[in-house]
XYZ file of N, CA and C in Angstrom:
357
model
N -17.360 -35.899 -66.681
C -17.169 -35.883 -68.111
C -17.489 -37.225 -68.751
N -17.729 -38.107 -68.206
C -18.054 -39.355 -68.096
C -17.396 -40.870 -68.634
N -15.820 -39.982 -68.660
C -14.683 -41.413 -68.669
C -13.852 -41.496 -67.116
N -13.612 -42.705 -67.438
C -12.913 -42.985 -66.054
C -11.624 -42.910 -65.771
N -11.073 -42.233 -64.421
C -10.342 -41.491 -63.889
C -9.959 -42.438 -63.092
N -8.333 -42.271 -62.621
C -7.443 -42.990 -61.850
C -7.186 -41.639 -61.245
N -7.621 -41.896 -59.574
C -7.151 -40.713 -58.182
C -6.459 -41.483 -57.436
N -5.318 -40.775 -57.451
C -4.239 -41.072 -56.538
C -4.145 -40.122 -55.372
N -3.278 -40.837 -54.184
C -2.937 -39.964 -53.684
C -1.866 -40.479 -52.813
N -1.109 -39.883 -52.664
C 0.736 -40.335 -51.807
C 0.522 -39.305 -50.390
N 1.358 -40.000 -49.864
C 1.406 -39.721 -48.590
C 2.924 -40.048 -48.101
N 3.525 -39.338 -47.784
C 5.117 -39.025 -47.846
C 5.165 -39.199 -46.333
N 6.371 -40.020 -45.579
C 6.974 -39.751 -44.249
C 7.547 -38.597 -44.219
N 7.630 -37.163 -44.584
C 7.861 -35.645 -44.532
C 7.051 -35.283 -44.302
N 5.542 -35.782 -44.168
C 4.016 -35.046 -43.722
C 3.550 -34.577 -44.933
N 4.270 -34.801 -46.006
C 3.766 -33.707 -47.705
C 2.825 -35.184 -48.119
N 1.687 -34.740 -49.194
C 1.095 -35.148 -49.937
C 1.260 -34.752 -51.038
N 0.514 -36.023 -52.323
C 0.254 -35.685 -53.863
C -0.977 -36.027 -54.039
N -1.695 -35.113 -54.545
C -3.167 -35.747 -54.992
C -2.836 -35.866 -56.493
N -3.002 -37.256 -57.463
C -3.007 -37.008 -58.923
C -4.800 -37.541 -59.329
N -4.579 -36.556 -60.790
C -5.784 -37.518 -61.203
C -4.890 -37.998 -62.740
N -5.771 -39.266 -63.261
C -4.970 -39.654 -64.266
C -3.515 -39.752 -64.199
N -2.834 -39.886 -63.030
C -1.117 -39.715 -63.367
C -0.634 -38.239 -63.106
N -1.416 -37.403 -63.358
C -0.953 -35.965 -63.541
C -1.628 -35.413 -61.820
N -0.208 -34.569 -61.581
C -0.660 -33.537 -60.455
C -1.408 -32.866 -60.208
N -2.421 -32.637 -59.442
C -3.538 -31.066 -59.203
C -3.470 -30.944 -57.643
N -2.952 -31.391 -56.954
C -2.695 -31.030 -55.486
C -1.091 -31.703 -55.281
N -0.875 -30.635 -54.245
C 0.374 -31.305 -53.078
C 0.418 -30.314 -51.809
N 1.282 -30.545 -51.127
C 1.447 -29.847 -49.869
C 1.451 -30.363 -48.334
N 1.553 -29.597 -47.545
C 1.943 -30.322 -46.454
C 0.376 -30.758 -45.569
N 0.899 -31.824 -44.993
C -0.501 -32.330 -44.340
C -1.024 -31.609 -43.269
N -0.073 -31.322 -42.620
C -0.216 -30.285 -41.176
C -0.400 -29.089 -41.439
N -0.333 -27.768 -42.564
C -0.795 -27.400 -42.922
C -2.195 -27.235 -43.955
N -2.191 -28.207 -44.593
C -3.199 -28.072 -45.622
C -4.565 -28.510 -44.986
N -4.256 -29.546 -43.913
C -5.517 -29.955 -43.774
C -5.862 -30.304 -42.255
N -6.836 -30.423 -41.821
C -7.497 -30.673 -39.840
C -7.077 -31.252 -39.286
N -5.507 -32.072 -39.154
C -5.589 -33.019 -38.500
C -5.578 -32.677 -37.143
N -4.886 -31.411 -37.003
C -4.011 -30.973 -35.595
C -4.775 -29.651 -35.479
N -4.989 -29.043 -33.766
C -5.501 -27.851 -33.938
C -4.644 -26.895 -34.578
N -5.037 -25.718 -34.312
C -4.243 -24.764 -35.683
C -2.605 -24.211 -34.558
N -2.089 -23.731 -35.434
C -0.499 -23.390 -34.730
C -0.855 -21.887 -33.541
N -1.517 -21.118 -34.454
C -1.885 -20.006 -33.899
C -3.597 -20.307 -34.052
N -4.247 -18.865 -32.923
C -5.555 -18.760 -32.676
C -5.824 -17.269 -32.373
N -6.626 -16.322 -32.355
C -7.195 -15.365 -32.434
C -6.428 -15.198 -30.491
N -6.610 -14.357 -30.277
C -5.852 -13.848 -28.823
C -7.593 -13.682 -28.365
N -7.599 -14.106 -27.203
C -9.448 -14.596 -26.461
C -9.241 -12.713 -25.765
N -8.373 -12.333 -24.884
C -7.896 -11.135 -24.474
C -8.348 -9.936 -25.134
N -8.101 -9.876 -26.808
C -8.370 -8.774 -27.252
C -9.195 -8.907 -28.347
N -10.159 -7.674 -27.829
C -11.489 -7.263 -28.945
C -11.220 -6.056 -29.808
N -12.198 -6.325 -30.952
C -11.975 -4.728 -32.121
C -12.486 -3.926 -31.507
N -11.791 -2.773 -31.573
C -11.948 -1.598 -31.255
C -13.700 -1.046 -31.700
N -14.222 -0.657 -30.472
C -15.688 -0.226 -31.169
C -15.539 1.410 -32.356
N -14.566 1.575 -32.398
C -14.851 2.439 -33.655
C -14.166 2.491 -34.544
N -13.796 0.595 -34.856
C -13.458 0.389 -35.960
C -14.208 0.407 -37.327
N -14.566 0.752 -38.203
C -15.094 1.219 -39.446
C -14.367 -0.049 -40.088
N -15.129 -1.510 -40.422
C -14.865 -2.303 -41.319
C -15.364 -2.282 -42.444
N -16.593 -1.514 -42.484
C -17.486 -1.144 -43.730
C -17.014 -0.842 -45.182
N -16.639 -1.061 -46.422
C -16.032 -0.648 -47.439
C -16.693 -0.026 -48.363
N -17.805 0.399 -48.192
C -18.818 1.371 -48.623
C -19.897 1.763 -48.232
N -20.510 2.665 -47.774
C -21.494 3.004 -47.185
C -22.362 3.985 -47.970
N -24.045 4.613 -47.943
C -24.981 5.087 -48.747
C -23.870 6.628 -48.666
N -24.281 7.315 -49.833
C -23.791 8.259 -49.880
C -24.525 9.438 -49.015
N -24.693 10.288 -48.529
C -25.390 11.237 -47.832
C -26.010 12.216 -48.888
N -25.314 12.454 -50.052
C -25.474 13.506 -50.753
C -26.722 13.020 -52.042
N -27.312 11.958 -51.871
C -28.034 11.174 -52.981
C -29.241 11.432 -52.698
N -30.243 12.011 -53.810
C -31.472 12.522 -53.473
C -32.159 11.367 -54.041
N -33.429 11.172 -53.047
C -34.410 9.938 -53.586
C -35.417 10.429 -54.845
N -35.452 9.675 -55.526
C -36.301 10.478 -57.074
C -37.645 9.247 -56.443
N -38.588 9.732 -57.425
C -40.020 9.234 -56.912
C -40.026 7.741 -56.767
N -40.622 6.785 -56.908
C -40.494 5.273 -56.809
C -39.273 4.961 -55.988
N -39.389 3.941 -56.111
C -38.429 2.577 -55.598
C -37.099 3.596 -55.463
N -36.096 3.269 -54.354
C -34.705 3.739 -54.943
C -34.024 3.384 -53.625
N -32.689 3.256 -53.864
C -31.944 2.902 -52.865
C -30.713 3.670 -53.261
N -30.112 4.649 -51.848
C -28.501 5.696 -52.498
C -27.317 4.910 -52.913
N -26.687 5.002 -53.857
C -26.038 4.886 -54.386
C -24.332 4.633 -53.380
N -23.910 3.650 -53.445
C -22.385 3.302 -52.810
C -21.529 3.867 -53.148
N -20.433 4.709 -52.174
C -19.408 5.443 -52.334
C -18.509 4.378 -51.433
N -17.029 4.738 -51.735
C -16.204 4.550 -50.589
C -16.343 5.420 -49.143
N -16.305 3.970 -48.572
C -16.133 4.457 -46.609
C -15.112 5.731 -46.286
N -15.120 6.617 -46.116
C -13.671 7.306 -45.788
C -13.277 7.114 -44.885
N -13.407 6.698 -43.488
C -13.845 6.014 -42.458
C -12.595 4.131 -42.770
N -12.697 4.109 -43.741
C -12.675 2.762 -43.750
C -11.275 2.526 -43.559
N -10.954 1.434 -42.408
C -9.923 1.007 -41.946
C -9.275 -0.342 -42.468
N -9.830 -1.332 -43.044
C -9.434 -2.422 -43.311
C -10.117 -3.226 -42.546
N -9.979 -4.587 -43.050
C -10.217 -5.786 -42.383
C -9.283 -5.781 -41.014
N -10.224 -6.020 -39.826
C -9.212 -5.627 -38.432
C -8.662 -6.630 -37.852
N -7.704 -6.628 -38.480
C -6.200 -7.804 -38.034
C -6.322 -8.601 -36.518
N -7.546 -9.496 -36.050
C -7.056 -9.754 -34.600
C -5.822 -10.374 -34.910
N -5.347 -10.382 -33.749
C -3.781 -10.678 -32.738
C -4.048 -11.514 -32.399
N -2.430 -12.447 -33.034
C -2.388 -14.002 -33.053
C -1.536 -14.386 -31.965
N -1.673 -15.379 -30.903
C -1.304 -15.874 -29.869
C -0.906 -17.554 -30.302
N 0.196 -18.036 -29.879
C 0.303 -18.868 -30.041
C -0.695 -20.194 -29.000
N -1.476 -21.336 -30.081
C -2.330 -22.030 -29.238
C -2.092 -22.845 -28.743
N -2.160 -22.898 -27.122
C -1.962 -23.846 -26.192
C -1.916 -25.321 -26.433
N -3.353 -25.475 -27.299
C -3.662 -26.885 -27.105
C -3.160 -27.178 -28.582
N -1.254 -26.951 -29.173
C -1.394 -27.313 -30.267
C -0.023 -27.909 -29.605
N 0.511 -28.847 -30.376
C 1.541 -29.918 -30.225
C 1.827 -30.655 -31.693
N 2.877 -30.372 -31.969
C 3.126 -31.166 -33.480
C 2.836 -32.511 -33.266
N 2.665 -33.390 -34.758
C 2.621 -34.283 -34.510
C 3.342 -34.974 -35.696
N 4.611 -35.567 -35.505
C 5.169 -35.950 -37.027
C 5.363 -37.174 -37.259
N 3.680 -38.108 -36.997
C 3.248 -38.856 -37.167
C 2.316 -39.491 -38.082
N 1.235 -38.421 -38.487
C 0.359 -37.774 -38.851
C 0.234 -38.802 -40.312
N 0.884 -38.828 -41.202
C 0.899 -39.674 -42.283
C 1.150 -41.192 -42.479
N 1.624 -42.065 -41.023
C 1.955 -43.138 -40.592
C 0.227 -43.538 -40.337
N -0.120 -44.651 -40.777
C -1.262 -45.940 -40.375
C -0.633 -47.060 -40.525
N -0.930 -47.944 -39.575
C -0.772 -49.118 -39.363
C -0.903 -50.634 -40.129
N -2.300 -50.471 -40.637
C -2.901 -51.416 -41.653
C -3.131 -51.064 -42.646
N -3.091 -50.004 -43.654
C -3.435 -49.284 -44.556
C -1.991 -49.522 -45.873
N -2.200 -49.786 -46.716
C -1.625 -50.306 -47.998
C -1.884 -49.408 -49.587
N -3.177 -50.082 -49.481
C -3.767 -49.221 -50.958
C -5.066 -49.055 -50.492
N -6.015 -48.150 -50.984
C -7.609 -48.355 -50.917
C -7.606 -48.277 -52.575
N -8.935 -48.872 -52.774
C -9.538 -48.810 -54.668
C -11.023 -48.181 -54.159
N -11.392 -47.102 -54.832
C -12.664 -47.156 -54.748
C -13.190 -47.088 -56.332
N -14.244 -47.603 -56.315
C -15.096 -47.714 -57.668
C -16.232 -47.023 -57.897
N -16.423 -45.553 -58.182
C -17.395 -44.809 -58.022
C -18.393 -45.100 -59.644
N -19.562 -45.321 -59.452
C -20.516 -45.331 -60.913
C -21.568 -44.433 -60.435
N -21.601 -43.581 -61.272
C -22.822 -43.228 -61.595
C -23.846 -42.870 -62.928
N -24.745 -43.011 -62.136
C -25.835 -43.872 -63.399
C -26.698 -42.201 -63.726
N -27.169 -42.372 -64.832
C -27.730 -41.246 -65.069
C -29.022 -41.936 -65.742
């Protein structure tokens, strides 16, 4: 918009963050959730596959649609068939380990960055 903006951002010993811009809030939440630090809590189960006659499709050509001369493509109905998005099964992941450290650095104080751009 091309005035200049003060981005903040806090970092709480609870693992929660604040992102502000100008003073004012537009993010918060937890670090270990919100963002990569750690692999994820849960993971897809490696064991089990979708069923091969699961129907994920949510519309398919109609059968009953007659092609008229030129160009044409049948017309989308609902799947009847259609099962939903197929829920894999969540296993808890091995290689995950809290870490409620995660917001602690050592040398780190403030950063400033000074972004310009020129048009």
């Amino acid at each position: 918009d091309g005035y200049t903006h003060l981005y903040t951002l806090i970092i709480r010993p609870d693992q929660t963050y604040e992102v502000k811009i100008d003073n004012e809030m537009v993010a918060s939440g937890n670090l270990e959730d919100d963002l990569d630090f750690l692999p994820p809590r849960k993971i897809n189960d490696p064991t089990v596959r979708k069923p091969a006659d699961w129907d994920d499709r949510i519309q398919i050509d109609d059968p009953n649609d007659i092609k008229p001369e030129g160009e044409w493509k049948p017309r989308q109905i609902d799947n009847p068939n259609y099962r939903g998005v197929w829920p894999h099964p969540q296993i808890d992941n091995p290689n995950y380990s809290p870490d409620f450290s995660i917001y602690s650095y050592e040398n780190i104080s403030i950063i400033g960055l000074d972004i310009w751009q020129v048009r």
